[in-house]
CSV table of C-alpha atoms in Angstrom, one decimal:
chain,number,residue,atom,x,y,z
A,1,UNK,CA,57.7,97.0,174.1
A,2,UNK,CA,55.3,99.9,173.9
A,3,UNK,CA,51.9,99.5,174.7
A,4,UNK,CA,48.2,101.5,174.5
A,5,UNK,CA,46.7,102.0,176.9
A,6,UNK,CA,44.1,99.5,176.5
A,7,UNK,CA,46.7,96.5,176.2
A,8,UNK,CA,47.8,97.9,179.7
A,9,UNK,CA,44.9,97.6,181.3
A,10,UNK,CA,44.1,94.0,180.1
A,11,UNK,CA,47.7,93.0,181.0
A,12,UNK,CA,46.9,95.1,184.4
A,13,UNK,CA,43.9,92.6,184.8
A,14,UNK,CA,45.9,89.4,184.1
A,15,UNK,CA,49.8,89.6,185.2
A,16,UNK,CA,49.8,93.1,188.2
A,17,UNK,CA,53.3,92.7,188.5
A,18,UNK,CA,54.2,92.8,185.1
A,19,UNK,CA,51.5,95.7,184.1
A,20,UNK,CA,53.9,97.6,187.2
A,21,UNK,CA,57.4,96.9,185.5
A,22,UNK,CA,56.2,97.6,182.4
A,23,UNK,CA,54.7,101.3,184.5
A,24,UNK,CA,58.1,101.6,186.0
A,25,UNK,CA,60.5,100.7,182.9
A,26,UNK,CA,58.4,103.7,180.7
A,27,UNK,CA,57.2,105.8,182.8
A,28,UNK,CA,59.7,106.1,185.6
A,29,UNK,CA,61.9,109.3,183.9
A,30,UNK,CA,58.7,111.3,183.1
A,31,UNK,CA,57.7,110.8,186.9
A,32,UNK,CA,60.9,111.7,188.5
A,33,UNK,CA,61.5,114.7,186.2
A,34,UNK,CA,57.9,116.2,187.5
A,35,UNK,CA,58.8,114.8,191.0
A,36,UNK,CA,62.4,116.8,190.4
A,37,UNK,CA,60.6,120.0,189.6
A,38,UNK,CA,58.4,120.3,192.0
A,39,UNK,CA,60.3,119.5,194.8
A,40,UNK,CA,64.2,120.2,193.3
A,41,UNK,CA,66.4,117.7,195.2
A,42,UNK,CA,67.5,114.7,193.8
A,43,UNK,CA,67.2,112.5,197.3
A,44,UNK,CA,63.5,114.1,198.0
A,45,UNK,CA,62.4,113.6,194.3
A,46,UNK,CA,63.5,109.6,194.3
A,47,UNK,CA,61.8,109.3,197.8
A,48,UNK,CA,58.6,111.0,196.3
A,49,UNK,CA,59.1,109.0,193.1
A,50,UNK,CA,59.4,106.1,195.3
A,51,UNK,CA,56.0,106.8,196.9
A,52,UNK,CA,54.4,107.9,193.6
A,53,UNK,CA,54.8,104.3,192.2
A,54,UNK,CA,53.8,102.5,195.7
A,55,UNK,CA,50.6,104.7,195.2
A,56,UNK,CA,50.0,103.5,191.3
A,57,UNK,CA,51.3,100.0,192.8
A,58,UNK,CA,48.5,100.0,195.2
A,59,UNK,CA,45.6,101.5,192.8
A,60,UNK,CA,46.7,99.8,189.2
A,61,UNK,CA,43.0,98.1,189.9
A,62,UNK,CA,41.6,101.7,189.9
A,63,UNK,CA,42.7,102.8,186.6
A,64,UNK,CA,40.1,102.8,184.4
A,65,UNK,CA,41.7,104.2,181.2
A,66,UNK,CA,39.4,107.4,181.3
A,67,UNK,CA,42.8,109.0,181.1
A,68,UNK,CA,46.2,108.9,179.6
A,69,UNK,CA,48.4,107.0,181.7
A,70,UNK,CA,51.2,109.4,182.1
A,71,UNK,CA,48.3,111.9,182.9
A,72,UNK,CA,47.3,109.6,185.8
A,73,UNK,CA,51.2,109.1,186.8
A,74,UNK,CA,51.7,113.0,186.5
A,75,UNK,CA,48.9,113.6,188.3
A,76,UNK,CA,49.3,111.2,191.1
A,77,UNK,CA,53.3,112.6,191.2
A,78,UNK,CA,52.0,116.4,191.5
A,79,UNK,CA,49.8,115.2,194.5
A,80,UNK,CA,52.7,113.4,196.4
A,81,UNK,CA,55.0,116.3,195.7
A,82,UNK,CA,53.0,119.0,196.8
A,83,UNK,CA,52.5,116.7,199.8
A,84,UNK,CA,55.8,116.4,200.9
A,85,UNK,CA,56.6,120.2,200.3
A,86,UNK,CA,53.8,120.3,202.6
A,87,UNK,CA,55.0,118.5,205.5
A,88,UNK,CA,58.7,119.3,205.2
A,89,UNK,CA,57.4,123.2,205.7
A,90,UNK,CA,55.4,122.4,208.5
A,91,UNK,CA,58.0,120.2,210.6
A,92,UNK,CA,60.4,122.9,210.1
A,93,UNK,CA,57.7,125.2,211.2
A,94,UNK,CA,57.3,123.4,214.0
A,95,UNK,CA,61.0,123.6,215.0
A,96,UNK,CA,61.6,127.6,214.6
A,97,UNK,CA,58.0,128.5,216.3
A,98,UNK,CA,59.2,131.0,218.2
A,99,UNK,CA,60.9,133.0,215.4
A,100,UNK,CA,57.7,132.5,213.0
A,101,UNK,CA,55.2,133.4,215.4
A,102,UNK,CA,56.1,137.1,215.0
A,103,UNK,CA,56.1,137.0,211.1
A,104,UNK,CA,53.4,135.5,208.7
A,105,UNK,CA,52.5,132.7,209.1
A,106,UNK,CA,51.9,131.6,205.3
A,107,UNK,CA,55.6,132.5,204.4
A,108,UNK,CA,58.0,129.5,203.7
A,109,UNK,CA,61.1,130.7,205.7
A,110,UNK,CA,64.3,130.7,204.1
A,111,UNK,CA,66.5,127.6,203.5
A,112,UNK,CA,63.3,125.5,204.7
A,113,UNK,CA,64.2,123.1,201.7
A,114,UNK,CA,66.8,122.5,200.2
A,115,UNK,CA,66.4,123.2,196.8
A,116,UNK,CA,69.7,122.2,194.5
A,117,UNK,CA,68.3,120.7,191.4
A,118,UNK,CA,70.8,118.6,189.4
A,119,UNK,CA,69.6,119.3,186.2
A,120,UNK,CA,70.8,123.1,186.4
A,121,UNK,CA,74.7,123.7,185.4
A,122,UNK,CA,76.3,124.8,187.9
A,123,UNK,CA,77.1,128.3,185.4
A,124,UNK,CA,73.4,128.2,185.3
A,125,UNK,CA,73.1,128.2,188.9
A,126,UNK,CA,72.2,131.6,189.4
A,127,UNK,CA,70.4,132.2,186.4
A,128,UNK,CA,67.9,128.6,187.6
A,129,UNK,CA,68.1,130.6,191.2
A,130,UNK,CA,66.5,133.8,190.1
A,131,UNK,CA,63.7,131.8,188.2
A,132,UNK,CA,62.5,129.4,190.4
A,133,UNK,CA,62.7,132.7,193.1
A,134,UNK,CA,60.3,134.5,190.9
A,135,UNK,CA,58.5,131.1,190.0
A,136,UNK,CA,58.0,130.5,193.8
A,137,UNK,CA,55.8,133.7,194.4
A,138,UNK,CA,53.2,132.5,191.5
A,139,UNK,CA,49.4,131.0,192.7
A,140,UNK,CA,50.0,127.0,193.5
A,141,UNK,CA,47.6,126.1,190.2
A,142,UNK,CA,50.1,129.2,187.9
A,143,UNK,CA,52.8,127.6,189.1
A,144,UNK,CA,51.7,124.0,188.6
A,145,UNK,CA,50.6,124.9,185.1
A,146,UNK,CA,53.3,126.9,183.6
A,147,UNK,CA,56.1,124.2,185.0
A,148,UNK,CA,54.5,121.6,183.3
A,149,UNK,CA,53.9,123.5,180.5
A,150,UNK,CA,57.4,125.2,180.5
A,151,UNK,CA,59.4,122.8,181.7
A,152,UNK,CA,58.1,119.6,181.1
A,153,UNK,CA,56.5,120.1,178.0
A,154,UNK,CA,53.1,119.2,178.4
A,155,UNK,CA,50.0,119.9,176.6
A,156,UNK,CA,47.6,122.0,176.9
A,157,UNK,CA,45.3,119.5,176.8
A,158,UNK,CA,47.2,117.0,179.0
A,159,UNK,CA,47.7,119.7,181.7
A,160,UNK,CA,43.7,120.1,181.8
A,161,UNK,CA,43.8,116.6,182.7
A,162,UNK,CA,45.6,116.6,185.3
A,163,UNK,CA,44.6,119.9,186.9
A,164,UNK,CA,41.2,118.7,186.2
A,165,UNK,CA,40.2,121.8,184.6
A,166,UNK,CA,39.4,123.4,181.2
A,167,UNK,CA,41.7,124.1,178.3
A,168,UNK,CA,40.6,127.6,178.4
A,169,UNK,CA,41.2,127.4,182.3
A,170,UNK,CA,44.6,126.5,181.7
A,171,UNK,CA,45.3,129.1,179.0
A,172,UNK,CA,44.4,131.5,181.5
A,173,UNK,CA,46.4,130.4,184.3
A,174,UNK,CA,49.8,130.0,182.0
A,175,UNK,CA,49.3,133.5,180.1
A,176,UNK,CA,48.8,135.1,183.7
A,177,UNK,CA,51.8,132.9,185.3
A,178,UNK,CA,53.9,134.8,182.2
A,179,UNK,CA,52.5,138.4,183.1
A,180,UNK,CA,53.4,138.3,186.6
A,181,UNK,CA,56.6,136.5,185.9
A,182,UNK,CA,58.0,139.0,183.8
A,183,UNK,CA,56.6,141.7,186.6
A,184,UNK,CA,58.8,140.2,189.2
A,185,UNK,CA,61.7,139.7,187.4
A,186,UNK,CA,61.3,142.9,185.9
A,187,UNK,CA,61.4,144.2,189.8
A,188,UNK,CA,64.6,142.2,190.0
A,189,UNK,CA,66.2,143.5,187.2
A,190,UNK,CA,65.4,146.9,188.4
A,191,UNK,CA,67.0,146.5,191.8
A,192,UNK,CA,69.9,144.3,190.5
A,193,UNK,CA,70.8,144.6,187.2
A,194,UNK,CA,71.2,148.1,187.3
B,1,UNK,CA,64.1,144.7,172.1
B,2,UNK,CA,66.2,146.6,175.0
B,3,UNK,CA,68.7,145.0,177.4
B,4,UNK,CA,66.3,144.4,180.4
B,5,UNK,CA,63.7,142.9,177.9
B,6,UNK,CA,65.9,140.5,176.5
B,7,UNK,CA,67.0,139.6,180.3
B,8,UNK,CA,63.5,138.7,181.4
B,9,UNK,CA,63.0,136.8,178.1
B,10,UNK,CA,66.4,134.5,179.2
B,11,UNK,CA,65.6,133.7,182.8
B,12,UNK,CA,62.4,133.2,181.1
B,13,UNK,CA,63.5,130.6,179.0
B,14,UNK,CA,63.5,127.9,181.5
B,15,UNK,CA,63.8,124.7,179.2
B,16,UNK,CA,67.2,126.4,178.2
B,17,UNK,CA,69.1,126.0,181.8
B,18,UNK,CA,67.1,122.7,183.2
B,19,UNK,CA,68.2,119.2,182.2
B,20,UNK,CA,66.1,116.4,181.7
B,21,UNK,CA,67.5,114.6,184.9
B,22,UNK,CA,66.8,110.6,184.3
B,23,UNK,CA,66.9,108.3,187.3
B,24,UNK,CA,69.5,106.7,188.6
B,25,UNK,CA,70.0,102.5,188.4
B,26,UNK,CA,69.4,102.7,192.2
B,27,UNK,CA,66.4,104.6,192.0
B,28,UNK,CA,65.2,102.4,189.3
B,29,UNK,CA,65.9,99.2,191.5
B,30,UNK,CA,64.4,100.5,194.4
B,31,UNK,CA,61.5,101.5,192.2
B,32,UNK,CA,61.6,97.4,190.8
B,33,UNK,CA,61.7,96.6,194.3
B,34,UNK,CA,58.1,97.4,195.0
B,35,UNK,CA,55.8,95.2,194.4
B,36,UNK,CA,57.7,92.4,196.6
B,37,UNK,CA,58.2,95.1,199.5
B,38,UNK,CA,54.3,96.2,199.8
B,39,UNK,CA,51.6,94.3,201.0
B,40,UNK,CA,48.4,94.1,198.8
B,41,UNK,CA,46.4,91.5,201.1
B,42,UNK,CA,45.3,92.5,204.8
B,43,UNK,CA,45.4,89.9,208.0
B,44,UNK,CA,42.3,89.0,208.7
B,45,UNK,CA,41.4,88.9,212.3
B,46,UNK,CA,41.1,84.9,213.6
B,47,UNK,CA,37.5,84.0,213.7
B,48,UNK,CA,37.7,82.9,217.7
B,49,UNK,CA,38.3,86.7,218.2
B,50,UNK,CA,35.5,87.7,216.3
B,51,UNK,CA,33.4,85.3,218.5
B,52,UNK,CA,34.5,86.6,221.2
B,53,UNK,CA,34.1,90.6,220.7
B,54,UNK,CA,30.7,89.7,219.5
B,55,UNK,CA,29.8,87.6,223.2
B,56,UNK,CA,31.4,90.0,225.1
B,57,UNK,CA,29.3,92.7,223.4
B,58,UNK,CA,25.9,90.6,223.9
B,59,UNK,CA,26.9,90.3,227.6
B,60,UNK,CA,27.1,93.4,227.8
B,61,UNK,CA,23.8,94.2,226.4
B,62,UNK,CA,21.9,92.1,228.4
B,63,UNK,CA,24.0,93.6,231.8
B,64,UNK,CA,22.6,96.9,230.7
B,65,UNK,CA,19.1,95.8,229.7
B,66,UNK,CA,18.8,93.9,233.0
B,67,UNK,CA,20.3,97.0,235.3
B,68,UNK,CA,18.0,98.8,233.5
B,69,UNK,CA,14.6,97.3,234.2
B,70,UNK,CA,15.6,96.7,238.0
B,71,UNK,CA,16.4,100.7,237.7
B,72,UNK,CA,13.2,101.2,236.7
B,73,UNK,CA,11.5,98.9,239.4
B,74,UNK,CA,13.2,100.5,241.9
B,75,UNK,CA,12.3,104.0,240.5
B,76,UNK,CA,8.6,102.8,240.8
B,77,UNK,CA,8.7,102.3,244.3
B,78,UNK,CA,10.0,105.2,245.5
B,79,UNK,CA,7.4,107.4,243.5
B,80,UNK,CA,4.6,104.9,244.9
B,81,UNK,CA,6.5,105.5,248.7
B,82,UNK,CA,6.9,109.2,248.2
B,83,UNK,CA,3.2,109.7,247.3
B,84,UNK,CA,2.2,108.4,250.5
B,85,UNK,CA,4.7,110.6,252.5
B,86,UNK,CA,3.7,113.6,250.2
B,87,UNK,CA,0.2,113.6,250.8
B,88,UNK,CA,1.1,113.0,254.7
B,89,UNK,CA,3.1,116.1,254.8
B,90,UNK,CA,0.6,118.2,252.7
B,91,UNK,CA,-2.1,117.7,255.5
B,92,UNK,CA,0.3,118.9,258.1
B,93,UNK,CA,1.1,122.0,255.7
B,94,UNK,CA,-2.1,123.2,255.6
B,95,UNK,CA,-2.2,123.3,259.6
């Protein structure tokens, strides 16, 4: 059964629980796959997809239909993500202080979280390893935009949405995301490939 | 294109090496799960309790408003007594 998303927001108004299976039984693979991306751990991305839905559970009343609903689901997914990568660097902050306090403090140390996403081969390991390296040094919003855009294949248009921001805005970010990836995996090529 | 060029343009190629992952059964039952696991409606707080805050609160009030008038009473007084010793004490100043 596939629904706009005006039928879903009547059936939202008169049956919740079955406007939520019908959330979960479509839109459950596009959520985990942003969830998987963003934080790249099976475990962490089903707890985060967990939450993500709790969330959408607990505000189906909220959505209007101003936007798409995977655009609300990615968006509220990208929130919770970032969320978690958030707290899982600070408690492990928290536990090697002393060893941080000499360094900068804006740096995610090493091995902080562990990254092993299961939709890279293991051939492809290093290959995926090098990327997401490089990938990991780009601006939050480059970052943000260019995986979705890259890796999930979403729209221009769509990302907007979500970022809340322009098309134009979005251009830019992805075609500068691009520039400085291929600067720092041209640095790595440089010192490795050789 | 030269060797290092066509490097960057694989690693680059990210859709290439990452699999669309989908969830697993137990995710997905965990996921169905929800809506009998969270709680939409709130306990609302017994209406003898509300009484009660909101007496204990007026007591209160009228503790403080009283304190506060004797307070001021009081403070009266002791200008009205000090005045008297004041202008006593003056005189003997000015010997």
């Amino acid at each position: 059964m596939q629904l706009d998303d005006q039928s879903f927001l009547s059936l939202a108004q008169k049956n919740k629980e079955r406007a939520f299976s019908y959330l979960v039984e479509t839109y459950s693979g596009l959520v985990f796959s942003a969830c998987l991306n963003t934080v790249r751990n099976k475990e962490d991305a089903e707890d985060v997809t967990q939450e993500v839905f709790t969330a959408a559970f607990l505000s189906l009343e909220k959505f209007e239909g101003k936007s798409k609903l995977s655009t609300w689901l990615y968006s509220i997914a990208l929130n919770k993500s970032k969320e978690f990568l958030r707290s899982k660097t600070r408690k492990k902050r928290f536990g090697i202080f002393t060893v941080l306090e000499k360094e900068d403090s804006h740096i995610v140390p090493e091995g902080t979280i562990n990254r092993d996403h299961p939709g890279v081969q293991l051939e492809n390991k290093e290959r995926a390893e090098v990327f997401f390296k490089a990938l990991d040094q780009l601006a939050e919003n480059q970052k943000t935009a260019y995986t979705l855009h890259k890796v999930e294949g979403v729209s221009y248009t769509e990302i907007a949405e979500i970022m809340e921001t322009s098309v134009s805005s979005v251009e830019s970010l992805i075609f500068r995301a691009k520039k400085r990836l291929k600067e720092l995996l041209s640095d790595y090529y440089e010192r490795n490939e050789r | 294109m030269n060797q290092k060029e066509k490097w960057i343009e694989d690693q680059m190629n990210a859709e290439s090496f990452i699999e669309h992952v989908p969830p697993s059964e137990e995710l997905m039952n965990r996921l169905r799960a929800i809506p009998s696991q969270v709680k939409t409606t709130y306990d609302t707080v017994p209406k003898k309790v509300v009484w009660a805050v909101a007496a204990s609160i007026a007591i209160l009030l009228f503790v403080n408003v009283i304190s506060f008038s004797n307070y001021k009473t009081s403070n009266t007084e002791t200008t009205s007594q000090n005045e008297v010793s004041d202008s006593y004490f003056s005189y003997l100043k000015q010997l």
